[in-house]
């Protein structure tokens, strides 16, 4: 078938709890010395109703080929009506709604002048004395676009990018992407099948393709999955945000929620409890979306940070921090305290991607009644996209999250660092790109007439597609760890590499301290990582209790198809050489990179990777990469677009999961 402020504005929201029996609502007094008060304000708490249990049921696998509609009508105005968007009209749609940025300037406007660490061609399989030299123990393919699209009997849409969530513990590895998850045992053998996120969170399928032709039914959109295994409570946490849709038209209704799933035991293949937080009215200009959620935890709290944007218009409402009682979630309490902050930094800028820290094991900061740290960056707020500041945040007195009325304080401080800036788009190594070549083809015979494009469109598109460049993020902070008494973070940046402007990484190690007046931080070490003639993107950093770190990366450029890579990091010795966990075998060839599916195209790549520490102190990493390649002739062979069962017609992304001895 063809496709036809005050410094800190503090809010409190309703938290939906599980279907567990109600707990005693008498306020629990936390033992221990009272915390020294830190400058800041506290919020209020409300109660909400149960939301049910997660469903780990694996559905059947869908059928090969194209099914109309392949793309969700996710940009539709709720008043516009209409059903599935035909691919022939997609090019008129506006800029994507999700993974937005306040940055309005030109990418890669001025790369930092300092040359990064780069050895030869930037990829070394040899040890350099004195540098961290992590070793690859195990590596296997994780979820790919084919898994995602064919989950739940194929009642899914084609989506890019995967947006990985990875968490490990108790002998299991959980990986989640847009919009599916799977659990493996630590030896790489599957413990479950592929489970779509709509089913997991108890919603109708993204699209019910069993309905008569042209009359599909739509379920909510599940976006940006992240997960965490917390060794202290021995619980698994999984978070996405959801957008409600009109079930008949698929148009967005304006309702948004944060969806939180918590395992009831240390076994992630068992029962989970669901909590839902309505975020529709959380900003100044709403209805709003809690974009780009990320999570962290300390001894007492579980934290979600989001970027809040208006759903149907331009603008930015700031970053929001949601602080929960971790113990309450772990117990499946019917009422769990929640405090919400909308912070501004010491310069008066709104927070943006204020990423909460994760700690290995129980290596938490317990001073000042329990402290959770966050990091963020500020370059996106400058016209040139360049800055030399990052922001450290501290949320203190978190042990009161176990009380009925938590008393938290949030403070922040700017830290001067070497300059960093919004990176350029990323060039790819030349190779077959059969989806793009199919759009360009006008001669191959098809049942609909000459030209491969006829499998994809009713109206003839322009035939001028080229291999797309990839989106290398916007210098927002990426995964943050608090380990060995230090705060670790990394971000994407433009770099001068071998005299050319490329996408690289800047990393930071800080020693944070909390005082009565607020948080401060001393910069212990920092550095740049780049690869000569190539690019590295989306750092995901994890650090064990010994201060041994590993950073997951995607390596891509004229010498490398998109590949899963990694690098070691140490506070004193800096970073090691870039190594490859799995070499890519072809170019990214997805629908978001071509003008026929949206003008201008936005060649979506993984908006983040993931890294986690297991009980042994080893580090697991996950990155997007390309695990398949095929020619146009192979792409056109039946079943159309599958290339022998290695991809789908509209995308070919894959993920790689690796275990590293740091």
XYZ file of C-alpha atoms in Angstrom:
662
model
C 0.000 0.000 0.000
C 1.220 3.514 -0.777
C 1.166 6.288 1.760
C -1.457 8.941 0.599
C 11.098 35.550 38.151
C 11.543 35.335 41.796
C 14.879 33.540 41.922
C 13.168 30.223 42.411
C 9.542 29.795 41.467
C 8.237 26.740 43.311
C 5.126 24.887 42.347
C 3.379 21.802 43.664
C 1.499 19.370 41.455
C -0.773 16.412 41.867
C 0.935 13.023 41.957
C -1.066 9.969 40.907
C -0.241 6.931 42.962
C -0.516 3.191 42.460
C -3.292 0.860 43.355
C -1.569 -0.263 46.563
C -3.521 0.001 49.829
C -3.448 3.499 51.376
C -0.606 4.119 53.806
C -0.785 5.833 57.173
C -0.861 9.581 56.415
C 0.577 10.597 59.774
C 3.688 12.683 59.130
C 6.863 10.683 59.715
C 9.557 12.564 61.575
C 12.984 11.830 60.121
C 15.618 11.110 62.733
C 19.019 12.772 62.851
C 20.364 16.239 63.465
C 18.419 19.056 61.819
C 19.926 20.316 58.577
C 21.472 23.765 58.434
C 19.074 25.954 56.510
C 20.176 26.880 52.996
C 18.846 29.982 51.301
C 15.853 29.089 49.154
C 12.142 28.417 49.296
C 10.073 25.301 49.958
C 7.001 24.058 48.163
C 3.718 22.382 48.926
C 2.411 18.865 48.409
C -0.897 17.590 47.080
C -2.460 14.155 46.922
C -3.796 12.266 43.954
C -5.488 9.032 42.890
C -4.033 5.646 41.892
C -2.991 5.011 38.289
C -2.674 1.219 38.022
C 0.058 -1.257 37.132
C 2.483 -1.567 34.236
C 2.039 -4.343 31.683
C 5.107 -6.312 30.602
C 3.164 -8.319 28.040
C 4.971 -8.927 24.751
C 2.693 -8.685 21.719
C 3.006 -10.336 18.309
C 5.385 -9.002 15.664
C 3.902 -6.824 12.940
C 3.934 -7.382 9.197
C 6.611 -6.223 6.753
C 6.240 -3.289 4.387
C 4.520 0.065 4.546
C 1.243 0.539 6.388
C -0.696 3.748 6.166
C -0.155 5.946 8.098
C 3.524 5.354 8.925
C 3.981 8.735 10.627
C 1.886 9.966 13.519
C -0.018 13.217 12.918
C 1.886 14.616 15.866
C 2.099 18.206 14.670
C -1.611 18.620 14.083
C -3.541 21.439 15.729
C -6.385 19.929 17.787
C -8.836 22.272 16.003
C -7.629 21.307 12.539
C -9.161 17.837 12.509
C -8.012 15.225 10.030
C -6.510 11.819 10.553
C -3.189 10.268 9.662
C -0.772 12.531 7.821
C -0.080 11.275 4.293
C 3.569 11.307 3.383
C 2.829 13.374 0.311
C 1.960 16.320 2.577
C 4.587 15.907 5.288
C 6.988 18.415 3.744
C 4.650 21.275 4.701
C 4.739 20.498 8.419
C 6.456 22.902 10.842
C 9.600 22.299 12.912
C 9.244 19.239 15.199
C 7.687 19.902 18.586
C 10.067 17.846 20.694
C 13.675 18.147 21.828
C 13.327 21.876 21.372
C 15.977 24.417 22.260
C 15.980 28.098 23.242
C 18.956 28.565 20.874
C 18.060 30.651 17.815
C 21.506 31.322 16.318
C 23.618 29.553 13.711
C 25.239 26.252 14.638
C 28.990 26.071 15.125
C 29.382 29.826 14.917
C 32.751 29.936 16.655
C 34.551 26.777 17.733
C 36.785 26.945 20.822
C 40.358 27.556 19.740
C 41.924 24.955 22.033
C 42.688 21.726 20.213
C 41.168 18.650 21.936
C 42.821 15.386 22.794
C 43.075 13.439 19.514
C 45.448 10.579 18.776
C 46.283 9.957 15.115
C 42.948 9.521 13.390
C 41.340 9.882 16.798
C 40.637 6.206 17.337
C 43.166 4.175 19.266
C 43.162 0.518 20.194
C 46.471 0.961 22.011
C 47.104 2.060 25.570
C 48.866 5.361 26.223
C 50.740 5.260 29.548
C 49.058 7.224 32.300
C 45.740 7.609 30.531
C 42.552 5.750 31.443
C 42.386 2.567 29.371
C 38.984 0.881 29.803
C 38.496 -2.570 28.292
C 35.496 -3.919 26.409
C 34.106 -7.037 28.137
C 30.892 -7.690 26.222
C 28.890 -5.997 23.476
C 25.616 -6.853 21.750
C 22.988 -5.219 19.582
C 20.148 -3.597 21.500
C 16.833 -2.406 20.120
C 16.594 -1.070 16.573
C 13.973 0.711 14.515
C 12.631 -2.564 13.169
C 12.045 -3.826 16.739
C 10.301 -0.590 17.673
C 8.105 -0.351 14.570
C 6.958 -4.000 14.536
C 6.235 -4.243 18.291
C 2.668 -4.875 19.462
C 1.621 -6.450 16.175
C 2.926 -3.457 14.213
C 0.487 -1.074 15.889
C 3.269 1.477 16.086
C 4.555 4.431 14.047
C 7.939 4.979 12.445
C 9.942 7.119 14.864
C 13.343 8.787 14.962
C 15.578 8.983 16.967
C 15.690 6.163 19.578
C 16.420 8.369 22.642
C 17.913 5.651 24.762
C 17.300 4.828 28.357
C 19.609 2.204 29.886
C 19.693 0.863 33.442
C 21.412 -2.161 34.975
C 21.303 -4.084 38.241
C 20.528 -7.376 39.941
C 21.727 -9.332 36.907
C 19.498 -7.504 34.393
C 19.891 -4.853 31.684
C 16.877 -2.751 30.676
C 17.029 -0.713 27.475
C 14.254 1.609 26.358
C 13.869 3.631 23.162
C 11.146 5.632 21.437
C 8.819 3.776 21.860
C 9.615 0.302 23.145
C 11.650 -1.481 25.813
C 13.307 -4.825 26.341
C 15.031 -6.532 29.272
C 18.158 -8.672 28.910
C 20.104 -10.745 31.395
C 23.610 -9.453 32.014
C 25.059 -12.129 29.708
C 23.182 -10.528 26.802
C 20.397 -13.122 26.497
C 16.852 -11.712 26.290
C 14.721 -11.928 29.445
C 11.632 -10.494 27.684
C 10.437 -9.777 24.188
C 10.056 -6.265 22.800
C 7.306 -4.382 24.648
C 5.763 -1.207 23.269
C 5.533 1.678 25.742
C 1.804 2.255 25.192
C 1.118 -1.283 26.388
C 3.632 -1.001 29.242
C 1.901 2.117 30.593
C -1.609 0.702 30.164
C -2.720 2.801 27.197
C -4.276 1.838 23.853
C -1.833 1.115 21.058
C -0.232 4.071 19.290
C -2.423 3.121 16.314
C -4.913 0.283 15.946
C -4.309 -0.992 12.424
C -7.043 -3.644 12.715
C -9.704 -1.021 12.027
C -11.116 -0.629 8.485
C -8.866 1.081 5.944
C -8.713 4.828 6.519
C -10.320 4.569 9.984
C -7.484 3.858 12.451
C -7.801 4.531 16.162
C -4.998 6.387 17.922
C -3.448 6.093 21.381
C -1.277 8.636 23.218
C 2.257 9.392 22.172
C 5.011 8.176 24.537
C 8.239 10.178 24.255
C 11.796 10.340 25.654
C 12.250 7.208 27.809
C 14.816 7.129 30.635
C 15.415 4.571 33.375
C 17.398 3.975 36.564
C 18.104 1.023 38.866
C 18.486 2.284 42.425
C 20.632 -0.107 44.472
C 19.570 1.482 47.772
C 15.888 0.600 47.335
C 16.503 -2.237 44.841
C 13.892 -0.765 42.547
C 13.783 0.056 38.837
C 12.455 3.453 37.724
C 11.260 4.185 34.179
C 9.999 7.587 32.969
C 8.520 8.976 29.745
C 6.238 11.865 28.972
C 2.947 11.338 27.171
C 0.784 13.474 24.921
C -2.904 12.691 24.722
C -4.535 12.564 21.288
C -8.018 12.488 19.851
C -8.567 8.740 19.383
C -10.403 9.273 16.070
C -8.249 11.932 14.387
C -4.916 11.470 16.159
C -4.721 15.224 16.752
C -3.068 16.412 19.971
C -5.544 17.417 22.673
C -3.063 19.542 24.658
C -2.944 17.233 27.689
C 0.562 16.148 28.742
C 1.780 13.938 31.593
C 4.940 12.601 33.114
C 4.601 8.821 33.330
C 6.566 7.134 36.123
C 6.819 3.344 36.475
C 8.475 1.753 39.544
C 9.163 -1.966 39.931
C 7.683 -3.603 43.018
C 10.654 -5.947 43.482
C 14.326 -6.068 42.415
C 13.228 -8.136 39.393
C 12.317 -5.848 36.460
C 10.426 -8.672 34.717
C 7.873 -8.679 37.557
C 5.174 -6.221 38.608
C 5.500 -2.416 38.306
C 3.455 0.460 39.761
C 2.424 3.490 37.693
C 2.305 7.149 38.743
C 1.064 9.951 36.475
C 1.702 13.672 36.894
C -0.387 16.080 34.848
C 1.977 18.701 33.374
C -0.476 20.405 31.020
C -0.548 23.680 32.971
C 2.966 23.748 34.424
C 4.269 26.743 32.480
C 3.379 30.352 31.856
C 2.251 29.695 28.259
C 0.248 26.484 28.094
C -0.843 23.816 27.274
C 2.739 22.718 27.877
C 4.991 19.725 27.343
C 7.618 18.340 29.763
C 10.231 17.853 27.047
C 13.518 15.925 27.415
C 12.942 14.352 30.860
C 15.960 12.992 32.747
C 16.248 11.399 36.132
C 18.516 11.071 39.159
C 18.415 10.045 42.787
C 20.062 10.645 46.147
C 19.557 8.864 49.470
C 16.032 10.191 49.914
C 14.668 11.527 46.659
C 13.940 10.580 43.070
C 14.188 13.493 40.633
C 12.919 14.282 37.151
C 14.074 17.359 35.253
C 12.310 18.554 32.091
C 12.443 21.453 29.648
C 9.002 23.055 29.638
C 7.730 24.460 26.325
C 4.339 25.635 25.092
C 2.858 22.841 22.999
C 1.236 24.813 20.181
C 3.465 27.884 19.960
C 7.060 29.019 20.169
C 8.605 29.936 23.508
C 10.372 28.469 26.519
C 8.968 28.302 30.057
C 12.174 27.096 31.721
C 13.364 23.846 33.238
C 11.238 22.166 35.901
C 12.546 19.862 38.633
C 10.179 17.284 40.139
C 11.349 15.905 43.510
C 9.660 12.754 44.865
C 10.066 10.671 47.992
C 12.116 7.761 46.674
C 11.028 5.506 49.525
C 7.399 6.339 48.884
C 7.714 5.367 45.240
C 9.633 2.203 46.144
C 6.869 1.175 48.587
C 4.130 1.920 46.026
C 2.564 4.375 48.482
C -0.878 5.707 47.640
C 0.340 9.221 48.519
C 3.890 10.210 47.619
C 5.205 13.704 48.425
C 6.213 15.791 45.389
C 7.794 19.247 45.160
C 8.296 21.074 41.861
C 10.783 23.877 41.090
C 11.109 26.176 38.091
C 14.632 27.525 38.677
C 16.621 30.483 37.391
C 20.398 30.583 37.650
C 22.490 33.269 39.438
C 22.649 35.304 36.209
C 18.874 35.405 35.976
C 18.734 32.910 33.104
C 16.099 30.196 33.172
C 17.373 26.723 33.801
C 17.761 24.573 30.691
C 18.313 20.809 30.800
C 19.100 20.894 34.523
C 20.320 17.298 34.611
C 20.042 15.503 38.004
C 22.979 13.428 39.225
C 23.060 9.658 39.608
C 25.314 8.005 42.192
C 26.832 4.513 42.021
C 25.482 2.155 44.669
C 24.833 4.202 47.818
C 27.497 6.851 47.209
C 25.141 9.739 48.040
C 25.726 13.228 49.414
C 24.164 13.189 52.913
C 25.209 16.641 54.160
C 22.597 19.305 54.844
C 19.877 16.737 55.392
C 20.549 15.048 52.071
C 21.654 16.851 48.911
C 20.965 16.181 45.252
C 23.200 17.914 42.697
C 22.399 18.988 39.143
C 24.406 20.481 36.257
C 23.305 22.662 33.357
C 24.861 24.812 30.630
C 24.148 28.299 29.318
C 25.577 28.642 25.774
C 22.145 28.230 24.169
C 21.092 31.591 25.635
C 23.819 33.561 23.824
C 23.456 34.861 20.274
C 26.720 33.235 19.200
C 26.003 29.968 20.968
C 29.281 30.213 22.928
C 29.818 30.524 26.686
C 32.381 29.786 29.400
C 29.990 29.049 32.267
C 28.167 26.004 33.498
C 25.775 25.953 36.465
C 25.843 23.681 39.511
C 22.609 23.297 41.470
C 21.988 21.797 44.923
C 18.654 20.672 46.325
C 19.080 20.304 50.098
C 17.197 18.820 53.049
C 15.914 16.059 50.787
C 15.320 13.686 53.688
C 12.176 15.688 54.423
C 10.724 14.223 51.224
C 9.670 11.362 53.479
C 7.478 13.791 55.432
C 3.994 14.907 54.490
C 5.253 18.463 53.965
C 8.820 18.453 52.586
C 11.013 21.484 53.273
C 13.522 21.724 50.413
C 15.884 24.490 49.298
C 17.315 24.886 45.801
C 20.424 27.004 45.182
C 22.757 27.500 42.230
C 26.187 28.875 41.324
C 27.953 29.651 38.062
C 31.302 27.910 37.450
C 33.834 29.341 34.981
C 35.086 26.779 32.448
C 36.869 26.728 29.106
C 34.649 27.984 26.258
C 32.187 25.617 24.614
C 29.552 26.153 21.954
C 26.679 24.760 19.918
C 28.173 22.173 17.519
C 27.722 22.071 13.745
C 25.733 19.445 11.912
C 27.709 16.255 11.432
C 28.890 14.898 8.091
C 28.643 11.190 7.280
C 30.854 8.764 5.400
C 29.545 8.207 1.867
C 27.621 4.989 1.201
C 24.295 3.553 0.044
C 21.259 5.458 1.325
C 18.403 3.521 -0.294
C 15.508 5.491 1.208
C 16.925 8.738 -0.163
C 17.858 7.040 -3.430
C 14.322 5.631 -3.693
C 12.876 9.136 -3.440
C 15.243 10.242 -6.221
C 14.514 7.273 -8.511
C 12.171 7.846 -11.495
C 12.820 4.755 -13.643
C 12.514 1.545 -11.618
C 9.307 -0.374 -12.434
C 6.679 -0.523 -9.669
C 3.002 -1.599 -9.538
C 2.118 2.117 -9.506
C 4.266 3.277 -12.417
C 7.959 4.047 -13.035
C 10.026 5.257 -10.070
C 10.723 3.793 -6.638
C 9.268 6.969 -5.122
C 5.782 5.679 -6.014
C 5.967 3.147 -3.165
C 6.200 6.076 -0.753
C 4.152 8.962 -2.120
C 1.026 9.697 -4.131
C 2.193 13.160 -5.205
C 5.595 13.185 -6.877
C 8.315 14.747 -4.696
C 11.439 16.536 -5.860
C 14.205 14.087 -6.744
C 17.147 15.921 -5.210
C 17.810 14.151 -1.905
C 21.393 13.826 -0.624
C 22.939 11.931 2.272
C 21.888 13.945 5.298
C 24.043 15.496 7.975
C 23.170 14.517 11.533
C 21.957 16.693 14.386
C 24.711 16.939 17.031
C 22.637 18.453 19.829
C 22.965 22.041 21.111
C 25.548 21.991 23.953
C 22.970 21.170 26.629
C 24.337 19.211 29.581
C 24.297 15.435 29.215
C 24.371 12.635 31.789
C 25.601 13.698 35.261
C 27.134 11.545 38.023
C 28.020 12.234 41.657
C 30.768 9.768 42.604
C 33.886 9.735 44.755
C 32.772 13.081 46.258
C 32.872 14.763 42.833
C 30.348 15.938 40.286
C 30.960 14.756 36.711
C 29.336 15.995 33.501
C 29.848 16.356 29.761
C 28.229 18.106 26.823
C 28.419 18.410 23.033
C 30.468 21.314 21.671
C 31.916 22.750 18.500
C 35.678 22.166 18.361
C 38.617 23.042 16.184
C 39.948 19.583 15.320
C 42.992 19.433 13.055
C 42.138 22.878 11.718
C 38.527 21.970 10.865
C 35.345 22.651 12.761
C 33.835 19.433 14.082
C 31.455 18.198 16.764
C 33.272 17.134 19.924
C 32.809 16.805 23.661
C 33.703 18.956 26.672
C 33.854 17.264 30.080
C 34.045 18.584 33.645
C 34.898 17.291 37.109
C 33.853 19.539 40.015
C 34.000 19.393 43.797
C 30.661 20.788 45.024
C 30.091 22.195 48.514
C 26.950 23.414 50.237
C 26.959 26.293 52.727
C 24.250 28.274 54.492
C 24.393 30.785 51.651
C 23.960 28.128 48.963
C 26.058 25.844 46.783
C 29.571 26.470 45.458
C 31.822 24.288 43.306
C 35.523 24.159 42.531
C 36.552 23.007 39.071
C 39.004 20.130 39.552
C 39.579 19.204 35.919
C 38.141 19.712 32.454
C 38.980 18.810 28.887
C 37.952 18.474 25.272
C 37.707 15.255 23.273
C 37.762 15.289 19.492
C 38.607 13.029 16.579
C 40.635 14.276 13.636
C 38.535 14.479 10.438
C 35.510 13.052 12.308
C 32.905 13.859 14.955
C 31.824 12.516 18.328
C 28.389 13.232 19.711
C 26.015 12.646 22.639
C 28.331 11.814 25.544
C 26.801 9.643 28.262
C 29.024 9.441 31.326
C 29.008 6.993 34.249
C 31.517 6.859 37.133
C 31.982 4.164 39.779
C 32.820 4.612 43.487
C 36.545 4.543 42.742
C 36.280 7.559 40.450
C 36.737 5.482 37.286
C 34.592 6.831 34.477
C 33.543 5.718 31.006
C 31.792 7.908 28.469
C 29.610 6.476 25.684
C 29.804 8.285 22.337
C 28.693 8.068 18.734
C 31.648 8.370 16.332
C 30.748 9.519 12.808
C 32.406 11.331 9.915
C 34.205 10.854 6.588
C 36.159 7.901 8.009
C 33.417 6.219 10.041
C 29.808 5.299 9.497
C 27.872 6.071 12.715
C 29.626 3.856 15.269
C 29.295 3.049 18.980
C 32.412 4.344 20.750
C 33.660 5.035 24.267
C 36.445 6.745 26.183
C 37.819 6.458 29.736
C 37.881 9.375 32.174
C 39.706 10.055 35.437
C 39.621 13.177 37.616
C 43.407 13.427 37.832
C 44.571 11.867 34.550
C 41.873 13.221 32.260
C 40.497 11.259 29.338
C 41.973 8.368 27.396
C 41.724 7.581 23.702
C 38.486 7.087 21.799
C 37.787 3.386 21.252
C 35.162 1.606 19.174
C 32.706 -0.859 20.711
C 30.951 -1.534 17.388
C 31.871 -0.063 14.003
C 28.946 1.163 11.908
C 28.457 -0.507 8.544
C 26.463 2.106 6.619
C 25.065 5.655 6.733
C 22.056 6.838 8.709
C 19.158 6.606 6.231
C 16.015 7.745 8.016
C 12.993 9.785 6.981
C 13.848 12.822 9.127
C 16.918 13.449 6.965
C 15.055 14.002 3.697
C 13.222 17.050 2.375
C 10.330 14.989 1.054
C 9.320 14.246 4.662
C 9.722 17.771 6.020
C 11.320 21.003 4.802
C 13.847 21.798 6.047
C 14.744 18.245 7.089
C 15.813 17.607 10.648
C 18.147 14.598 10.559
C 17.354 13.328 14.012
C 20.019 11.322 15.787
C 19.905 9.883 19.322
C 19.025 12.854 21.505
C 21.075 11.150 24.223
C 22.926 7.916 24.916
C 23.101 6.197 28.268
C 25.593 4.807 30.800
C 25.181 2.999 34.126
C 27.292 1.358 36.829
C 26.602 -2.200 38.010
C 27.231 -3.761 41.432
C 30.754 -4.789 40.432
C 31.789 -1.244 39.518
C 31.801 -2.098 35.810
C 30.119 0.332 33.440
C 27.440 -0.376 30.853
C 26.997 1.997 27.923
C 24.557 2.360 25.042
C 24.744 4.503 21.906
C 22.921 4.778 18.618
C 24.785 3.396 15.604
C 24.075 1.864 12.187
C 24.215 -1.923 12.098
C 23.044 -2.569 8.507
C 23.491 -1.418 4.931
C 21.887 -2.363 1.604
C 21.565 -1.215 -1.979
C 18.529 0.331 -3.637
C 17.852 -2.948 -5.428
C 17.891 -4.838 -2.116
C 15.650 -2.174 -0.563
C 13.084 -2.577 -3.367
C 13.025 -6.380 -3.155
C 10.011 -7.901 -1.448
C 9.090 -7.278 1.264
C 9.676 -3.653 0.293
C 12.040 -1.637 2.462
C 13.164 -4.459 4.758
C 16.530 -5.263 3.113
C 16.273 -8.892 4.104
C 14.806 -8.214 7.542
C 17.490 -5.734 8.653
C 15.563 -2.425 8.643
C 12.218 -0.789 7.853
C 11.258 1.264 4.838
C 11.621 4.599 6.663
C 14.582 4.148 9.056
C 17.644 2.038 9.824
C 18.891 3.154 13.249
C 20.147 0.598 15.756
C 21.624 0.642 19.253
C 24.625 -1.061 20.832
C 24.861 -2.126 24.473
C 28.354 -2.738 25.874
C 29.908 -3.757 29.193
C 33.182 -1.974 30.003
C 35.818 -2.651 32.644
C 36.883 0.914 33.499
